[in-house]
Coordinates of C-alpha atoms and ligand atoms in Angstrom, one line a residue:
M711 CA -37.1 10.9 75.6
E712 CA -35.4 13.5 73.0
V713 CA -32.9 11.4 71.2
K714 CA -30.6 12.9 69.2
A715 CA -27.4 9.9 68.1
R716 CA -28.2 7.7 64.9
R717 CA -25.8 5.3 66.1
L718 CA -27.9 2.4 64.9
E719 CA -28.9 3.0 61.5
G720 CA -30.0 -0.5 59.3
K721 CA -30.0 -2.5 62.2
V722 CA -32.5 -4.9 63.3
A723 CA -33.0 -6.2 67.7
I724 CA -34.5 -7.9 68.9
V725 CA -35.5 -6.9 73.0
T726 CA -37.0 -9.6 75.3
A727 CA -39.6 -8.5 77.9
S728 CA -40.1 -5.3 76.2
T729 CA -43.4 -4.0 76.3
Q730 CA -43.1 -1.8 79.6
G731 CA -40.1 -1.2 82.1
I732 CA -36.4 -1.4 81.2
G733 CA -37.5 -3.0 78.1
F734 CA -40.3 -0.9 76.7
A735 CA -37.6 2.1 76.9
I736 CA -34.2 -0.2 75.1
A737 CA -36.3 -1.1 72.0
E738 CA -37.4 2.1 71.7
R739 CA -34.1 4.4 72.2
F740 CA -33.1 1.0 69.7
G741 CA -36.4 2.6 67.7
L742 CA -35.8 6.4 68.0
E743 CA -31.5 5.7 67.2
G744 CA -32.5 4.2 63.4
A745 CA -33.4 0.5 64.7
S746 CA -36.6 -2.3 63.5
V747 CA -37.2 -3.2 66.8
V748 CA -39.2 -6.7 68.1
V749 CA -41.0 -5.7 71.5
S750 CA -42.4 -8.8 72.6
S751 CA -44.0 -10.4 76.0
R752 CA -46.2 -12.9 77.3
K753 CA -49.3 -10.7 76.9
Q754 CA -50.5 -10.4 73.4
K755 CA -52.2 -7.1 74.3
N756 CA -49.5 -5.7 76.1
V757 CA -47.2 -6.7 72.3
D758 CA -49.5 -5.0 70.9
E759 CA -50.2 -1.8 72.9
A760 CA -46.1 -1.6 72.3
V761 CA -45.9 -1.8 68.6
R762 CA -48.6 1.4 69.1
K763 CA -47.0 3.2 71.1
L764 CA -43.3 2.8 69.1
Q765 CA -44.4 3.4 65.5
S766 CA -46.4 6.7 67.3
K767 CA -43.1 7.7 67.4
G768 CA -42.0 6.8 64.1
V769 CA -40.2 3.6 64.8
E770 CA -39.8 0.3 62.6
V771 CA -41.3 -2.1 65.1
T772 CA -42.8 -5.8 65.3
G773 CA -44.6 -7.6 68.0
V774 CA -44.1 -11.2 68.6
V775 CA -46.2 -12.7 71.6
C776 CA -42.6 -14.6 72.9
H777 CA -42.9 -16.3 77.6
V778 CA -39.2 -16.3 77.3
S779 CA -39.4 -20.1 78.8
N780 CA -41.3 -21.4 75.3
P781 CA -39.2 -23.0 73.3
Q782 CA -41.7 -22.6 70.3
Q783 CA -42.6 -19.3 71.3
R784 CA -38.8 -18.7 71.7
K785 CA -38.2 -19.7 67.8
D786 CA -41.1 -17.9 66.6
L787 CA -39.7 -14.0 67.5
I788 CA -36.1 -15.0 65.6
D789 CA -38.7 -16.9 62.4
K790 CA -40.4 -13.6 62.3
T791 CA -37.1 -11.6 63.0
V792 CA -35.4 -13.3 60.1
Q793 CA -38.4 -13.4 57.2
K794 CA -39.2 -9.8 57.7
Y795 CA -36.2 -8.0 58.4
G796 CA -33.7 -11.0 57.0
H797 CA -30.4 -10.8 59.6
I798 CA -30.9 -9.9 64.0
D799 CA -27.8 -7.9 64.6
I800 CA -28.7 -7.0 68.4
V801 CA -29.8 -9.4 71.0
V802 CA -31.0 -7.8 74.4
S803 CA -31.8 -10.6 76.9
N804 CA -33.9 -8.9 79.6
A805 CA -36.9 -11.8 80.6
A806 CA -36.4 -12.3 84.2
A807 CA -38.6 -13.0 87.3
N808 CA -38.2 -12.9 91.5
P809 CA -41.8 -13.9 92.4
T810 CA -40.7 -14.8 96.1
V811 CA -38.7 -13.2 98.7
D812 CA -37.9 -16.0 100.6
G813 CA -34.3 -17.0 101.9
I814 CA -32.5 -19.6 99.7
L815 CA -32.7 -22.3 102.5
D816 CA -36.6 -21.9 102.2
M817 CA -37.2 -22.1 98.8
K818 CA -39.0 -24.6 97.2
E819 CA -37.4 -26.1 94.5
S820 CA -40.2 -25.5 91.9
V821 CA -39.3 -21.6 92.9
L822 CA -35.2 -23.0 92.7
D823 CA -36.3 -23.9 88.5
K824 CA -38.1 -21.5 88.1
L825 CA -36.1 -19.0 88.6
W826 CA -33.1 -20.5 87.0
E827 CA -35.3 -21.2 83.6
I828 CA -36.4 -17.7 83.1
N829 CA -33.2 -15.3 84.2
V830 CA -30.5 -17.9 82.9
K831 CA -31.3 -21.2 80.6
A832 CA -33.7 -19.0 78.7
T833 CA -31.4 -16.6 77.5
I834 CA -29.2 -19.6 76.6
L835 CA -32.1 -21.3 74.2
L836 CA -32.9 -17.6 73.0
L837 CA -29.4 -17.3 71.9
Q838 CA -28.8 -21.2 70.9
D839 CA -32.1 -19.9 67.9
A840 CA -30.4 -16.4 67.0
A841 CA -26.8 -17.2 66.6
S842 CA -27.5 -18.3 63.3
H843 CA -29.0 -15.1 61.2
L844 CA -26.2 -13.1 63.6
R845 CA -24.0 -11.0 61.1
K846 CA -20.0 -9.9 61.9
G847 CA -20.8 -7.0 64.1
S848 CA -23.3 -8.2 66.3
S849 CA -24.4 -7.4 69.7
V850 CA -25.7 -9.3 72.4
I851 CA -26.4 -7.5 75.2
L852 CA -27.5 -9.4 79.3
I853 CA -29.3 -7.5 81.6
S854 CA -28.4 -8.5 85.4
S855 CA -28.8 -6.7 88.5
I856 CA -26.8 -5.1 90.9
A857 CA -28.1 -8.2 93.2
G858 CA -26.1 -10.5 90.7
Y859 CA -22.9 -8.2 92.8
H860 CA -25.2 -8.0 96.8
P861 CA -28.0 -10.6 96.5
Q862 CA -29.3 -8.9 99.3
A863 CA -32.0 -10.9 101.7
S864 CA -35.2 -10.8 99.3
L865 CA -33.5 -10.8 96.1
A866 CA -30.6 -13.6 97.8
M867 CA -31.8 -16.1 95.0
Y868 CA -32.2 -14.0 92.6
G869 CA -29.4 -11.9 93.2
V870 CA -27.8 -15.2 92.2
T871 CA -29.1 -16.2 89.4
K872 CA -27.7 -12.6 88.0
T873 CA -24.2 -13.2 89.2
A874 CA -24.4 -16.2 86.8
L875 CA -25.6 -14.3 83.6
L876 CA -22.0 -11.9 84.5
G877 CA -20.0 -14.9 83.8
L878 CA -22.2 -16.4 81.0
T879 CA -21.2 -12.6 79.7
K880 CA -18.1 -13.7 79.7
A881 CA -18.3 -17.0 78.5
L882 CA -20.3 -16.2 75.4
A883 CA -18.1 -13.6 74.7
A884 CA -15.3 -15.8 74.1
E885 CA -17.3 -18.2 72.2
M886 CA -19.3 -15.8 70.1
S887 CA -16.3 -13.5 69.2
P888 CA -15.0 -12.3 67.1
D889 CA -17.9 -11.3 65.0
T890 CA -20.6 -10.7 68.0
R891 CA -19.8 -8.5 71.2
V892 CA -21.6 -9.6 74.4
N893 CA -21.9 -7.6 77.3
C894 CA -24.4 -6.4 79.9
V895 CA -25.5 -4.2 82.1
A896 CA -26.4 -4.5 86.1
P897 CA -29.1 -1.6 86.7
G898 CA -29.2 -0.4 89.8
F899 CA -33.3 -0.1 91.6
V900 CA -35.5 1.4 88.3
P901 CA -38.9 2.2 89.9
T902 CA -40.4 0.1 87.4
H903 CA -44.0 -2.8 88.4
F904 CA -40.9 -5.5 88.5
A905 CA -39.6 -3.4 91.6
D906 CA -42.5 -2.6 93.1
F907 CA -41.7 -4.2 96.6
L908 CA -38.8 -2.6 96.8
T909 CA -40.0 1.1 95.4
K910 CA -43.6 1.7 96.9
D911 CA -42.5 1.5 100.6
E912 CA -41.3 5.3 101.2
T913 CA -38.9 4.1 103.9
L914 CA -36.9 1.4 101.3
R915 CA -36.9 4.2 98.6
K916 CA -35.3 6.7 100.3
T917 CA -32.8 4.4 101.5
L918 CA -32.0 3.1 97.7
E919 CA -31.8 6.9 97.1
E920 CA -28.9 7.0 99.8
Q921 CA -27.3 4.4 99.1
S922 CA -26.2 6.1 95.2
L923 CA -24.3 8.7 95.2
L924 CA -26.6 10.2 92.6
K925 CA -29.1 10.6 95.2
R926 CA -31.5 8.9 93.5
L927 CA -33.4 6.2 91.3
G928 CA -32.4 4.9 88.1
T929 CA -34.8 5.6 85.6
T930 CA -35.5 3.3 82.5
E931 CA -33.8 6.0 79.8
D932 CA -30.7 5.2 82.0
M933 CA -30.3 2.0 81.3
A934 CA -31.7 2.5 77.3
A935 CA -29.5 4.7 77.0
A936 CA -26.3 2.1 78.5
A937 CA -27.5 -0.3 76.3
A938 CA -27.5 1.6 73.5
F939 CA -23.9 2.3 74.1
L940 CA -23.0 -1.3 74.2
A941 CA -25.1 -1.9 70.5
S942 CA -23.7 0.8 68.9
D943 CA -20.3 0.2 67.2
D944 CA -19.3 4.0 69.7
A945 CA -18.5 0.4 71.7
S946 CA -17.2 -1.9 69.4
Y947 CA -13.8 -2.5 71.3
I948 CA -15.8 -3.9 74.4
S949 CA -16.6 -7.6 74.9
G950 CA -18.0 -9.2 77.3
E951 CA -18.1 -6.8 79.9
T952 CA -20.6 -5.1 82.9
L953 CA -21.7 -1.9 82.5
V954 CA -22.7 -1.4 85.8
V955 CA -25.8 1.9 86.0
A956 CA -26.2 1.9 89.1
G957 CA -25.4 5.9 90.0
G958 CA -22.6 4.3 92.3
T959 CA -24.1 2.1 94.7
P960 CA -21.7 0.4 95.7
S961 CA -21.0 -3.0 93.6
R962 CA -17.4 -3.7 92.7
L963 CA -14.1 -1.7 92.4
Ligands
NAP2483 P1 -41.1 -4.2 84.7 O1 -41.3 -3.2 84.8 O2 -41.5 -5.5 84.9 O3 -41.6 -4.7 82.1 C1 -41.7 -6.4 82.2 C2 -41.6 -6.8 81.8 O4 -41.6 -7.8 81.0 C3 -42.8 -7.0 80.8 O5 -43.5 -6.5 79.8 C4 -43.6 -8.1 80.5 O6 -44.5 -8.0 80.2 C5 -42.5 -9.0 80.3 N1 -42.4 -10.0 80.8 C6 -42.5 -10.7 81.6 N2 -41.8 -11.6 82.1 C7 -42.0 -12.5 81.3 C8 -41.7 -13.6 81.0 N3 -40.8 -14.9 81.2 N4 -41.2 -13.7 79.3 C9 -41.3 -12.9 78.6 N5 -41.8 -11.1 78.8 C10 -41.9 -11.3 80.4 O7 -39.7 -5.6 85.0 P2 -37.6 -4.7 84.5 O8 -37.8 -3.8 86.2 O9 -38.0 -3.2 83.6 O10 -36.8 -5.6 84.8 C11 -36.2 -6.0 83.7 C12 -34.9 -6.2 83.6 O11 -34.6 -5.9 84.3 C13 -35.6 -7.6 84.0 O12 -34.6 -8.5 83.9 C14 -34.7 -7.4 85.7 O13 -34.3 -8.4 86.4 C15 -33.7 -6.3 85.3 N6 -33.6 -5.0 86.5 C16 -34.8 -4.4 87.2 C17 -34.0 -3.3 88.6 C18 -35.3 -2.3 88.8 O14 -34.9 -1.7 89.4 N7 -36.5 -2.8 88.1 C19 -32.7 -3.4 89.1 C20 -32.4 -4.8 88.4 C21 -32.4 -5.2 86.8 P3 -45.7 -9.3 80.1 O15 -46.2 -9.5 81.5 O16 -46.7 -9.2 78.8 O17 -44.9 -10.9 79.7

């Protein structure tokens, strides 16, 4: 990734679920734009590897193990960030689960709970822990999905949790104003591990590419560029918004 802008110099950024895929690309982009970044995910090995990769690119980075539905690990993530850097300027809530392709009416209660807990509730609880450390001019970014607008089969209940994030963005933007802006990115389809079940199927992948006006899937760098814009002062008058980054795939007016 060649990045020339240095819009995040002096900022401290936490990105959840950031040892691969979209979260890693966001952490990398933020770091290359000058931020100190704190990467995290469930597995120590993945955290160590992500830290190593980012350090090799000259990024100031700290790694913390954090399963977003573990209260102690969420607290650790915030505490270690504040101990090391003194404050927080940017929080990206990126973790999500999509444990099943079952229809909503066939879904076990435990799966419904997991979807709500990881995709929505953990974001709220993390921000409760982070709120008192956020400085004036800080920025929160939630990662929703194009499925939040079109909860198609196999992504239906996951999509509904992502719709909830659109509302959460609006509600938090009001509650955290005027010192903190809260925005959201709704990615289209990006070939990551998370989306393997869609993008590795040749026919399905072609259909998804065709749905996009730009005739391709998204890249993790496309998502990172949008997040970096929203986190930066270039977006200083934008709050409560969702940016759809899906190459023109139908979403909303
Ligand atoms: P990914 O490439 O599969 O990466 C997932 C990352 O999350 C890994 O670093 C993983 O590391 C970590 N992780 C998984 N569960 C976690 C948990 N409970 N707590 C903390 N970390 C966790 O996924 P992705 O495609 O980048 O997805 C990132 C976000 O983009 C999600 O919110 C997803 O809904 C959204 N999104 C993706 C697409 C797409 O097409 N890919 C489209 C729209 C929206 P560990 O295994 O070490 O935990």
